[in-house]
């Protein structure tokens, strides 16, 4: 496809023609090991996929290391800057007119290319604009090839994670000397449903934007304004000389220290915590597998490059804004921040405070919905009020209940556990979420559900105390249901012991619009029809093996 222009922005996507070059390598690898066969045993599937993944990662690394011209990486950097503008259009539901899955994949692979450039000894040129223009076709061809290899690294890692989560979902087949990665029925339909359902929840994600407070902490404690620290970003807008994004941080740091007499250790650590270097850059494999690591370009918008033996920094206006936004919404609220900042006590205290209070960001909209719809409810329940003043404390036994509400129409008591989970977009990270829910969170919620089930009389008296004029309900025959209220969609939503509901789901539940999707699967060999209900993946395994 070459270089595409969309909304006056440049895009390069993977070129599928490279399948003829690279797919035989993987096919031969599997064929030599197993011959013409089909592999369904989960461990064998996973180990084979991992071998394919590492083989492609090695090819990717070797191919990338052959290109030493710094202008190629500046070219990739400029494309990444444009991709952020296009991503913003996507968030406004403006169509791009291209395959948006391929576009998302190209953005992820571009990040990895740029990170890995920090490990190379690059070669400069007197005129980067001229060199990029003269080599545009070569650079596009190379990038299309790297994007193809990288996109399959992502696909194979996703299939590996799927197989680890849902063991009967994935198989491998070598037929006519060609490798095929199989998704067994009825998993294609389930995965398709998950893929199209998740965006339905994303518009209601409750973001804890802590950037305003972060800026105040910096100014009050370290003698410098955040805007001064980011001044070079504004220079990119004002002066054409900075359009390439290639600059040097050291003179900027020295200028700030000279003019403001601020905390030198903090200034050094601030920039170090936002920089990808050859020393902290992850391996190719980890870049593909750990896209939310604090050492990724995702959270570190400054690249340290070695060009002609000198250290330069590659920084983009869009990337700086994107990284700082992600730090404030998807890192600080979860207790995560750059390692280099951890020796600064005020920053540490700020992040700890943000982590400890971010659940409120999720609880407040839920409480507001319950109040608007006149459901009896209480939140952060540590003890249950009783008329004799002898309140029943649960904080030290089962722990507090985040939200407790009564559905009188359907005779239900809901015990809600709020989990302000990070926004994630790939199966490897959803698998981590899934493990947390299964191995930790489910047992926590179960204890609270059991306690309420055994103590409905105490719960009833509690609501009589907090709603003295209106609560006239007898709870003895009510069913107790535990649910997780989650911030961002995750794969556990489709296969949990307890329902995990986003704000979107809760709103639908209270408006009587919440319905489970059911799937009918017809066995092609005998025509037998099987109904697959929630929890979908467990039901598939139980009914179809």
Short mmCIF file of C-alpha atoms in Angstrom, two decimals:
data_model
loop_
_atom_site.label_atom_id
_atom_site.label_comp_id
_atom_site.label_asym_id
_atom_site.label_seq_id
_atom_site.Cartn_x
_atom_site.Cartn_y
_atom_site.Cartn_z
CA UNK A 1 0.00 0.00 0.00
CA UNK A 2 2.95 2.31 0.56
CA UNK A 3 2.59 5.65 2.29
CA UNK A 4 -1.06 6.56 2.89
CA UNK A 5 -2.39 10.04 3.63
CA UNK A 6 -5.45 10.29 5.87
CA UNK A 7 -6.79 13.62 7.13
CA UNK A 8 -3.48 15.12 5.99
CA UNK A 9 -1.55 12.67 8.19
CA UNK A 10 0.85 9.94 7.03
CA UNK A 11 0.29 6.24 7.71
CA UNK A 12 2.20 3.08 6.84
CA UNK A 13 0.60 -0.34 7.44
CA UNK A 14 1.98 -3.87 7.32
CA UNK A 15 2.38 -5.36 3.86
CA UNK A 16 0.73 -8.80 3.73
CA UNK A 17 2.90 -9.78 0.75
CA UNK A 18 5.70 -10.51 3.20
CA UNK A 19 3.80 -13.64 4.19
CA UNK A 20 5.56 -15.38 1.28
CA UNK A 21 8.92 -14.55 2.86
CA UNK A 22 8.30 -15.22 6.54
CA UNK A 23 5.43 -17.68 6.89
CA UNK A 24 7.42 -20.59 5.36
CA UNK A 25 10.03 -20.07 8.11
CA UNK A 26 7.42 -20.73 10.80
CA UNK A 27 5.77 -23.50 8.79
CA UNK A 28 9.09 -25.34 8.38
CA UNK A 29 9.88 -24.88 12.07
CA UNK A 30 6.65 -26.61 13.11
CA UNK A 31 6.75 -29.19 10.31
CA UNK A 32 10.26 -30.35 11.23
CA UNK A 33 9.11 -30.82 14.81
CA UNK A 34 5.74 -32.51 14.29
CA UNK A 35 5.32 -33.32 10.60
CA UNK A 36 1.95 -32.91 8.81
CA UNK A 37 -0.37 -33.00 11.79
CA UNK A 38 -2.79 -31.10 13.99
CA UNK A 39 -1.83 -30.20 17.56
CA UNK A 40 -4.57 -29.60 20.13
CA UNK A 41 -2.90 -30.48 23.44
CA UNK A 42 -2.70 -27.11 25.25
CA UNK A 43 0.89 -27.33 26.51
CA UNK A 44 2.16 -28.40 23.09
CA UNK A 45 0.16 -25.62 21.43
CA UNK A 46 1.53 -22.99 23.80
CA UNK A 47 5.14 -24.15 23.56
CA UNK A 48 4.97 -24.24 19.77
CA UNK A 49 3.43 -20.78 19.58
CA UNK A 50 6.10 -19.45 21.92
CA UNK A 51 8.81 -20.92 19.69
CA UNK A 52 7.25 -19.20 16.67
CA UNK A 53 7.01 -15.95 18.63
CA UNK A 54 10.66 -15.96 19.69
CA UNK A 55 11.74 -16.87 16.15
CA UNK A 56 9.89 -13.84 14.75
CA UNK A 57 11.25 -11.59 17.50
CA UNK A 58 14.79 -12.61 16.58
CA UNK A 59 14.12 -11.88 12.90
CA UNK A 60 12.59 -8.52 13.86
CA UNK A 61 15.65 -7.60 15.92
CA UNK A 62 18.09 -8.65 13.23
CA UNK A 63 16.21 -6.77 10.53
CA UNK A 64 16.02 -3.63 12.65
CA UNK A 65 19.70 -3.70 13.61
CA UNK A 66 20.69 -3.60 9.92
CA UNK A 67 19.28 -0.06 9.59
CA UNK A 68 21.66 2.40 11.24
CA UNK A 69 20.54 5.66 9.62
CA UNK A 70 19.09 7.93 12.29
CA UNK A 71 16.79 9.50 9.70
CA UNK A 72 14.85 6.22 9.40
CA UNK A 73 13.95 6.38 13.09
CA UNK A 74 13.07 10.08 12.82
CA UNK A 75 10.80 9.06 9.92
CA UNK A 76 9.14 6.43 12.16
CA UNK A 77 8.89 8.98 14.95
CA UNK A 78 7.07 11.43 12.69
CA UNK A 79 4.64 8.70 11.64
CA UNK A 80 3.99 7.93 15.30
CA UNK A 81 3.27 11.60 15.96
CA UNK A 82 0.73 11.57 13.11
CA UNK A 83 -0.76 8.34 14.44
CA UNK A 84 -1.64 10.07 17.71
CA UNK A 85 -3.56 12.75 15.81
CA UNK A 86 -5.45 10.01 13.97
CA UNK A 87 -6.10 8.10 17.16
CA UNK A 88 -7.69 11.24 18.61
CA UNK A 89 -10.01 11.36 15.59
CA UNK A 90 -10.96 7.75 16.28
CA UNK A 91 -11.96 8.67 19.83
CA UNK A 92 -14.35 11.20 18.27
CA UNK A 93 -15.87 8.42 16.11
CA UNK A 94 -14.40 9.91 12.94
CA UNK A 95 -13.69 7.03 10.50
CA UNK A 96 -10.20 6.70 9.09
CA UNK A 97 -11.16 4.66 6.06
CA UNK A 98 -8.55 1.99 6.76
CA UNK A 99 -8.48 -1.29 8.69
CA UNK A 100 -8.45 0.03 12.24
CA UNK A 101 -7.07 -3.22 13.71
CA UNK A 102 -4.08 -2.92 11.39
CA UNK A 103 -3.69 0.73 12.35
CA UNK A 104 -3.71 -0.13 16.07
CA UNK A 105 -1.12 -2.84 15.43
CA UNK A 106 1.10 -0.44 13.49
CA UNK A 107 1.01 2.04 16.39
CA UNK A 108 2.16 -0.64 18.82
CA UNK A 109 4.96 -1.85 16.55
CA UNK A 110 6.13 1.71 15.83
CA UNK A 111 6.62 2.20 19.57
CA UNK A 112 8.80 -0.91 19.72
CA UNK A 113 10.89 0.17 16.71
CA UNK A 114 11.52 3.53 18.35
CA UNK A 115 12.39 1.99 21.72
CA UNK A 116 14.85 -0.43 20.17
CA UNK A 117 16.58 2.41 18.31
CA UNK A 118 18.06 3.47 21.66
CA UNK A 119 20.26 0.35 21.57
CA UNK A 120 21.84 1.11 18.18
CA UNK A 121 24.87 3.17 17.18
CA UNK A 122 23.17 5.39 14.62
CA UNK A 123 24.61 7.42 11.78
CA UNK A 124 23.61 11.03 11.21
CA UNK A 125 23.53 13.23 8.13
CA UNK A 126 24.00 16.97 7.43
CA UNK A 127 20.34 17.21 6.37
CA UNK A 128 17.79 14.80 7.84
CA UNK A 129 14.92 16.20 5.73
CA UNK A 130 16.87 15.58 2.54
CA UNK A 131 17.93 12.06 3.54
CA UNK A 132 14.37 11.08 4.47
CA UNK A 133 13.01 12.46 1.21
CA UNK A 134 15.67 10.71 -0.89
CA UNK A 135 15.12 7.36 0.86
CA UNK A 136 11.36 7.56 1.34
CA UNK A 137 10.56 4.52 -0.78
CA UNK A 138 13.27 2.43 0.91
CA UNK A 139 12.12 3.48 4.35
CA UNK A 140 8.47 2.72 3.60
CA UNK A 141 9.40 -0.72 2.25
CA UNK A 142 11.47 -1.51 5.33
CA UNK A 143 8.78 -0.28 7.66
CA UNK A 144 6.07 -2.32 5.91
CA UNK A 145 8.27 -5.38 6.41
CA UNK A 146 8.93 -4.63 10.08
CA UNK A 147 5.24 -3.95 10.66
CA UNK A 148 4.37 -7.32 9.10
CA UNK A 149 6.83 -9.19 11.32
CA UNK A 150 5.79 -7.20 14.39
CA UNK A 151 2.07 -7.64 13.75
CA UNK A 152 2.52 -11.40 13.73
CA UNK A 153 4.53 -11.24 16.92
CA UNK A 154 1.47 -9.57 18.43
CA UNK A 155 -0.99 -12.05 16.92
CA UNK A 156 0.99 -15.09 18.05
CA UNK A 157 1.46 -13.70 21.57
CA UNK A 158 -2.31 -13.06 21.73
CA UNK A 159 -3.06 -16.61 20.61
CA UNK A 160 -0.65 -17.95 23.22
CA UNK A 161 -2.41 -15.97 25.95
CA UNK A 162 -5.81 -17.16 24.69
CA UNK A 163 -4.65 -20.76 24.86
CA UNK A 164 -3.36 -20.21 28.39
CA UNK A 165 -6.69 -18.73 29.48
CA UNK A 166 -9.03 -20.99 27.51
CA UNK A 167 -7.15 -24.20 26.86
CA UNK A 168 -9.53 -25.75 24.33
CA UNK A 169 -9.73 -22.63 22.17
CA UNK A 170 -6.57 -22.94 20.11
CA UNK A 171 -4.86 -25.49 17.91
CA UNK A 172 -2.06 -25.69 15.36
CA UNK A 173 -2.18 -27.45 12.02
CA UNK A 174 0.43 -28.07 9.35
CA UNK A 175 -1.20 -29.01 6.08
CA UNK A 176 0.35 -28.84 2.62
CA UNK A 177 3.53 -27.59 4.31
CA UNK A 178 1.74 -24.49 5.63
CA UNK A 179 1.19 -23.55 9.26
CA UNK A 180 -2.32 -22.66 10.37
CA UNK A 181 -3.26 -21.33 13.79
CA UNK A 182 -6.74 -22.65 14.55
CA UNK A 183 -9.44 -21.20 16.75
CA UNK A 184 -11.79 -24.08 17.49
CA UNK A 185 -15.54 -23.71 17.35
CA UNK A 186 -17.42 -22.06 18.97
CA UNK A 187 -14.61 -19.78 20.20
CA UNK A 188 -14.50 -17.61 17.05
CA UNK A 189 -18.05 -16.47 17.75
CA UNK A 190 -17.27 -15.84 21.43
CA UNK A 191 -14.08 -13.90 20.71
CA UNK A 192 -15.91 -11.88 18.06
CA UNK A 193 -18.62 -11.03 20.60
CA UNK A 194 -16.02 -9.96 23.18
CA UNK A 195 -14.16 -7.85 20.60
CA UNK A 196 -17.30 -5.93 19.59
CA UNK A 197 -18.80 -5.71 23.08
CA UNK A 198 -15.81 -4.17 24.87
CA UNK A 199 -15.89 -0.76 23.14
CA UNK A 200 -19.50 -0.39 24.34
CA UNK A 201 -18.14 0.11 27.86
CA UNK A 202 -15.13 2.29 27.13
CA UNK A 203 -16.96 5.62 26.85
CA UNK A 204 -17.99 5.30 30.51
CA UNK A 205 -14.49 4.60 31.89
CA UNK A 206 -14.00 6.77 34.97
CA UNK A 207 -10.62 8.46 34.66
CA UNK A 208 -8.71 9.71 37.66
CA UNK A 209 -6.80 12.59 36.09
CA UNK A 210 -4.20 13.51 38.69
CA UNK A 211 -2.10 15.80 36.48
CA UNK A 212 -3.31 19.07 38.04
CA UNK A 213 -2.31 17.91 41.51
CA UNK A 214 0.97 16.52 40.17
CA UNK A 215 1.87 19.93 38.73
CA UNK A 216 1.12 21.57 42.08
CA UNK A 217 3.28 19.05 43.96
CA UNK A 218 6.20 19.72 41.61
CA UNK A 219 5.95 23.50 41.90
CA UNK A 220 5.42 23.58 45.68
CA UNK A 221 8.22 21.17 46.56
CA UNK A 222 10.92 21.28 43.89
CA UNK A 223 11.11 24.96 42.93
CA UNK A 224 10.11 24.57 39.30
CA UNK A 225 6.89 24.75 37.32
CA UNK A 226 5.84 21.80 35.21
CA UNK A 227 5.41 24.17 32.25
CA UNK A 228 9.10 25.08 32.54
CA UNK A 229 10.03 21.41 32.50
CA UNK A 230 7.99 20.94 29.32
CA UNK A 231 9.01 24.21 27.64
CA UNK A 232 10.80 22.48 24.76
CA UNK A 233 7.47 20.96 23.74
CA UNK A 234 6.02 24.40 23.07
CA UNK A 235 9.15 25.26 21.10
CA UNK A 236 8.27 22.49 18.66
CA UNK A 237 5.06 24.31 17.82
CA UNK A 238 6.66 27.73 17.55
CA UNK A 239 9.87 27.05 15.65
CA UNK A 240 10.40 24.90 12.50
CA UNK A 241 13.92 24.04 13.70
CA UNK A 242 12.41 21.68 16.28
CA UNK A 243 10.02 19.89 13.93
CA UNK A 244 12.19 16.77 13.76
CA UNK A 245 11.94 16.32 17.50
CA UNK A 246 15.70 15.72 17.75
CA UNK A 247 17.23 17.80 20.51
CA UNK A 248 19.41 17.62 23.61
CA UNK A 249 17.95 17.58 27.11
CA UNK A 250 21.20 18.45 28.90
CA UNK A 251 21.34 22.14 27.82
CA UNK A 252 17.68 22.51 28.80
CA UNK A 253 18.38 21.06 32.26
CA UNK A 254 21.36 23.34 32.73
CA UNK A 255 19.30 26.37 31.68
CA UNK A 256 16.55 25.51 34.15
CA UNK A 257 19.02 24.97 36.97
CA UNK A 258 20.84 28.21 36.22
CA UNK A 259 17.71 30.38 35.99
CA UNK A 260 15.51 28.87 38.71
CA UNK A 261 17.97 27.58 41.33
CA UNK A 262 15.72 24.54 41.79
CA UNK A 263 16.30 21.01 43.09
CA UNK A 264 18.99 19.56 40.83
CA UNK A 265 18.42 15.95 41.88
CA UNK A 266 14.73 16.25 41.08
CA UNK A 267 15.38 17.83 37.67
CA UNK A 268 17.78 15.03 36.73
CA UNK A 269 15.44 12.31 37.99
CA UNK A 270 12.38 13.90 36.38
CA UNK A 271 13.81 13.64 32.89
CA UNK A 272 15.50 10.29 33.56
CA UNK A 273 12.13 8.86 34.59
CA UNK A 274 10.65 9.89 31.26
CA UNK A 275 13.50 8.58 29.10
CA UNK A 276 14.03 5.27 27.30
CA UNK A 277 17.75 4.51 27.10
CA UNK A 278 19.84 1.58 25.96
CA UNK A 279 20.22 0.62 29.62
CA UNK A 280 16.53 0.46 30.58
CA UNK A 281 15.01 -0.52 27.22
CA UNK A 282 13.26 -3.89 27.44
CA UNK A 283 14.10 -6.80 25.18
CA UNK A 284 12.13 -7.18 21.96
CA UNK A 285 10.14 -10.05 23.48
CA UNK A 286 9.22 -8.12 26.63
CA UNK A 287 8.19 -5.10 24.58
CA UNK A 288 5.62 -7.22 22.78
CA UNK A 289 4.43 -8.96 25.94
CA UNK A 290 4.54 -6.12 28.52
CA UNK A 291 3.00 -3.12 26.85
CA UNK A 292 2.16 -1.52 30.22
CA UNK A 293 5.63 -1.71 31.73
CA UNK A 294 6.78 1.62 33.19
CA UNK A 295 9.92 1.31 31.05
CA UNK A 296 7.95 1.36 27.80
CA UNK A 297 7.81 4.31 25.40
CA UNK A 298 4.13 4.41 26.36
CA UNK A 299 5.06 6.18 29.62
CA UNK A 300 8.51 7.51 28.68
CA UNK A 301 8.18 10.02 25.81
CA UNK A 302 11.91 10.83 25.54
CA UNK A 303 14.20 8.56 23.51
CA UNK A 304 17.95 8.72 24.09
CA UNK A 305 19.76 8.09 20.80
CA UNK A 306 23.43 7.65 20.02
CA UNK A 307 24.03 9.48 16.74
CA UNK A 308 27.61 9.69 15.46
CA UNK A 309 28.86 9.00 18.97
CA UNK A 310 26.86 11.82 20.55
CA UNK A 311 23.78 11.59 22.75
CA UNK A 312 20.62 13.19 21.38
CA UNK A 313 17.02 13.04 22.52
CA UNK A 314 14.06 12.38 20.28
CA UNK A 315 10.90 13.97 21.70
CA UNK A 316 7.54 14.53 20.05
CA UNK A 317 4.89 17.06 21.02
CA UNK A 318 2.04 14.55 20.68
CA UNK A 319 3.97 11.77 22.39
CA UNK A 320 4.81 13.98 25.38
CA UNK A 321 1.15 14.88 25.87
CA UNK A 322 0.05 11.27 25.37
CA UNK A 323 2.56 9.89 27.89
CA UNK A 324 1.82 12.49 30.56
CA UNK A 325 -1.91 11.86 30.13
CA UNK A 326 -1.41 8.10 30.48
CA UNK A 327 0.77 8.56 33.56
CA UNK A 328 -1.93 10.64 35.25
CA UNK A 329 -4.88 8.41 34.28
CA UNK A 330 -3.51 4.87 33.97
CA UNK A 331 -0.40 4.81 36.18
CA UNK A 332 -0.50 7.21 39.18
CA UNK A 333 -4.01 6.03 40.23
CA UNK A 334 -2.66 2.47 40.44
CA UNK A 335 0.45 3.31 42.45
CA UNK A 336 2.73 3.18 39.40
CA UNK A 337 5.28 5.80 38.42
CA UNK A 338 8.86 5.99 37.11
CA UNK A 339 11.45 4.19 39.24
CA UNK A 340 13.73 7.24 39.11
CA UNK A 341 11.09 9.35 40.90
CA UNK A 342 10.72 7.00 43.86
CA UNK A 343 13.45 8.60 45.94
CA UNK A 344 11.52 11.88 46.04
CA UNK A 345 9.27 11.69 49.07
CA UNK A 346 6.63 14.22 48.00
CA UNK A 347 6.13 12.47 44.67
CA UNK A 348 5.93 9.14 46.48
CA UNK A 349 3.32 10.49 48.91
CA UNK A 350 1.30 11.99 46.05
CA UNK A 351 1.17 8.68 44.16
CA UNK A 352 0.30 6.71 47.31
CA UNK A 353 -2.54 9.13 48.05
CA UNK A 354 -3.81 8.90 44.47
CA UNK A 355 -3.68 5.11 44.64
CA UNK A 356 -5.54 5.01 47.96
CA UNK A 357 -8.36 7.30 46.84
CA UNK A 358 -8.87 6.41 43.19
CA UNK A 359 -11.67 3.91 43.93
CA UNK A 360 -13.84 6.92 44.83
CA UNK A 361 -13.70 7.95 41.18
CA UNK A 362 -15.56 4.75 40.35
CA UNK A 363 -17.87 4.65 43.38
CA UNK A 364 -19.28 8.16 43.02
CA UNK A 365 -20.99 7.72 39.62
CA UNK A 366 -22.49 4.40 40.77
CA UNK A 367 -23.87 5.96 43.96
CA UNK A 368 -25.30 8.84 41.92
CA UNK A 369 -27.09 6.41 39.60
CA UNK A 370 -28.55 4.50 42.58
CA UNK A 371 -29.79 7.71 44.16
CA UNK A 372 -31.28 9.01 40.92
CA UNK A 373 -33.21 5.77 40.50
CA UNK A 374 -34.27 5.64 44.19
CA UNK A 375 -32.60 2.37 45.16
CA UNK A 376 -31.91 1.89 48.87
CA UNK A 377 -28.15 1.91 49.12
CA UNK A 378 -25.13 2.48 51.33
CA UNK A 379 -21.43 2.70 50.54
CA UNK A 380 -18.13 2.00 52.31
CA UNK A 381 -20.00 -0.07 54.87
CA UNK A 382 -17.62 -0.91 57.72
CA UNK A 383 -20.32 -1.53 60.34
CA UNK A 384 -24.09 -2.01 60.38
CA UNK A 385 -26.16 0.39 62.45
CA UNK A 386 -28.40 -1.13 65.12
CA UNK A 387 -31.07 0.62 67.26
CA UNK A 388 -29.29 -0.07 70.55
CA UNK A 389 -26.10 1.62 69.39
CA UNK A 390 -24.27 -1.73 69.36
CA UNK A 391 -23.26 -1.51 65.71
CA UNK A 392 -21.99 -4.68 64.03
CA UNK A 393 -18.46 -4.17 62.72
CA UNK A 394 -17.32 -6.15 59.66
CA UNK A 395 -14.16 -4.26 58.71
CA UNK A 396 -11.96 -6.46 60.86
CA UNK A 397 -13.61 -9.73 59.79
CA UNK A 398 -14.77 -9.85 56.16
CA UNK A 399 -13.76 -6.29 55.27
CA UNK A 400 -15.89 -3.32 54.31
CA UNK A 401 -18.50 -3.49 51.56
CA UNK A 402 -17.91 -0.87 48.87
CA UNK A 403 -21.54 -0.58 47.79
CA UNK A 404 -24.62 -2.33 49.16
CA UNK A 405 -28.01 -1.83 47.54
CA UNK A 406 -31.50 -3.34 47.54
CA UNK A 407 -33.56 -4.16 44.45
CA UNK A 408 -37.07 -4.36 45.88
CA UNK A 409 -38.75 -5.25 42.57
CA UNK A 410 -36.71 -8.43 42.12
CA UNK A 411 -36.08 -9.11 45.84
CA UNK A 412 -32.31 -8.91 45.56
CA UNK A 413 -29.53 -7.68 47.83
CA UNK A 414 -26.47 -6.64 45.86
CA UNK A 415 -23.04 -6.79 47.51
CA UNK A 416 -20.67 -4.81 45.33
CA UNK A 417 -16.89 -4.80 45.28
CA UNK A 418 -15.40 -1.90 43.28
CA UNK A 419 -12.26 -2.67 41.30
CA UNK A 420 -10.82 0.39 39.59
CA UNK A 421 -8.89 -1.72 37.10
CA UNK A 422 -6.49 -0.31 34.53
CA UNK A 423 -7.60 0.14 30.94
CA UNK A 424 -6.06 -2.68 28.94
CA UNK A 425 -6.29 -3.63 25.28
CA UNK A 426 -4.69 -7.04 24.78
CA UNK A 427 -5.11 -10.63 25.90
CA UNK A 428 -1.77 -10.79 27.73
CA UNK A 429 -2.85 -8.02 30.10
CA UNK A 430 -6.43 -9.29 30.35
CA UNK A 431 -4.93 -12.61 31.41
CA UNK A 432 -3.25 -10.83 34.32
CA UNK A 433 -6.60 -9.25 35.25
CA UNK A 434 -8.28 -12.64 35.00
CA UNK A 435 -5.75 -14.23 37.35
CA UNK A 436 -6.21 -11.44 39.91
CA UNK A 437 -9.98 -11.90 39.92
CA UNK A 438 -9.85 -15.69 40.06
CA UNK A 439 -7.03 -16.08 42.56
CA UNK A 440 -7.70 -13.11 44.85
CA UNK A 441 -10.79 -10.98 44.33
CA UNK A 442 -13.39 -13.75 44.08
CA UNK A 443 -12.62 -15.10 47.55
CA UNK A 444 -12.77 -11.57 49.01
CA UNK A 445 -16.22 -10.97 47.56
CA UNK A 446 -17.42 -14.45 48.50
CA UNK A 447 -16.72 -13.80 52.18
CA UNK A 448 -18.86 -10.67 52.08
CA UNK A 449 -21.68 -12.35 50.18
CA UNK A 450 -21.70 -15.21 52.70
CA UNK A 451 -21.79 -12.80 55.62
CA UNK A 452 -24.74 -10.84 54.21
CA UNK A 453 -26.57 -14.09 53.38
CA UNK A 454 -26.22 -15.23 56.98
CA UNK A 455 -27.07 -11.84 58.50
CA UNK A 456 -29.98 -10.46 56.49
CA UNK A 457 -31.68 -9.38 59.71
CA UNK A 458 -28.72 -7.15 60.59
CA UNK A 459 -28.72 -5.70 57.06
CA UNK A 460 -32.47 -5.08 57.30
CA UNK A 461 -32.11 -3.23 60.61
CA UNK A 462 -29.25 -1.20 59.19
CA UNK A 463 -31.38 0.09 56.32
CA UNK A 464 -34.23 0.81 58.72
CA UNK A 465 -31.83 3.06 60.63
CA UNK A 466 -30.50 4.97 57.62
CA UNK A 467 -33.92 5.20 55.88
CA UNK A 468 -36.21 5.56 58.95
CA UNK A 469 -39.17 6.96 57.02
CA UNK A 470 -39.07 4.86 53.88
CA UNK A 471 -37.52 1.43 54.41
CA UNK A 472 -40.32 -1.04 55.18
CA UNK A 473 -38.82 -4.09 53.50
CA UNK A 474 -38.39 -7.59 54.92
CA UNK A 475 -35.17 -9.14 53.56
CA UNK A 476 -35.45 -12.70 54.89
CA UNK A 477 -36.40 -14.20 51.52
CA UNK A 478 -34.22 -11.92 49.38
CA UNK A 479 -31.46 -13.46 47.29
CA UNK A 480 -27.93 -12.09 47.85
CA UNK A 481 -25.86 -11.45 44.75
CA UNK A 482 -22.23 -10.42 44.64
CA UNK A 483 -20.98 -8.32 41.74
CA UNK A 484 -17.75 -6.61 40.87
CA UNK A 485 -18.09 -3.06 39.65
CA UNK A 486 -15.15 -2.43 37.35
CA UNK A 487 -13.79 0.66 35.71
CA UNK A 488 -12.63 -0.69 32.37
CA UNK A 489 -13.79 -3.71 30.36
CA UNK A 490 -11.78 -6.89 30.80
CA UNK A 491 -12.13 -10.51 29.72
CA UNK A 492 -13.20 -11.64 33.24
CA UNK A 493 -16.55 -9.96 32.48
CA UNK A 494 -17.42 -12.91 30.25
CA UNK A 495 -16.35 -15.79 32.45
CA UNK A 496 -16.37 -14.90 36.13
CA UNK A 497 -17.86 -16.64 39.13
CA UNK A 498 -19.37 -13.25 39.89
CA UNK A 499 -20.59 -10.74 37.34
CA UNK A 500 -18.17 -7.90 36.64
CA UNK A 501 -20.10 -4.84 35.53
CA UNK A 502 -18.96 -1.51 34.16
CA UNK A 503 -20.83 1.74 34.72
CA UNK A 504 -22.60 1.00 31.42
CA UNK A 505 -23.80 -2.38 32.74
CA UNK A 506 -24.94 -0.98 36.08
CA UNK A 507 -26.98 1.67 34.34
CA UNK A 508 -28.58 -1.00 32.11
CA UNK A 509 -29.21 -3.23 35.14
CA UNK A 510 -31.05 -0.52 37.04
CA UNK A 511 -33.04 0.50 33.97
CA UNK A 512 -34.05 -3.15 33.40
CA UNK A 513 -32.18 -3.31 30.11
CA UNK A 514 -29.43 -5.73 31.14
CA UNK A 515 -29.67 -9.01 29.23
CA UNK A 516 -27.29 -11.89 28.78
CA UNK A 517 -26.34 -12.87 25.27
CA UNK A 518 -26.81 -16.58 24.56
CA UNK A 519 -25.16 -18.52 21.77
CA UNK A 520 -26.46 -21.52 19.87
CA UNK A 521 -23.68 -23.74 18.55
CA UNK A 522 -24.51 -26.35 15.92
CA UNK A 523 -22.15 -29.31 15.68
CA UNK A 524 -21.35 -29.67 11.97
CA UNK A 525 -20.79 -33.41 12.22
CA UNK A 526 -24.11 -34.43 13.83
CA UNK A 527 -26.29 -31.31 13.72
CA UNK A 528 -26.67 -31.25 17.51
CA UNK A 529 -27.44 -27.78 18.89
CA UNK A 530 -25.84 -26.62 22.16
CA UNK A 531 -26.87 -23.47 24.03
CA UNK A 532 -23.90 -21.57 25.46
CA UNK A 533 -24.78 -19.25 28.34
CA UNK A 534 -22.77 -17.22 30.85
CA UNK A 535 -20.07 -17.98 32.00
CA UNK A 536 -19.37 -18.53 28.33
CA UNK A 537 -15.92 -20.06 28.28
CA UNK A 538 -16.51 -22.36 31.24
CA UNK A 539 -19.75 -23.54 29.62
CA UNK A 540 -17.98 -24.25 26.34
CA UNK A 541 -15.38 -26.34 28.14
CA UNK A 542 -18.01 -28.19 30.18
CA UNK A 543 -20.45 -28.91 27.33
CA UNK A 544 -18.13 -29.34 24.37
CA UNK A 545 -14.83 -30.33 25.93
#
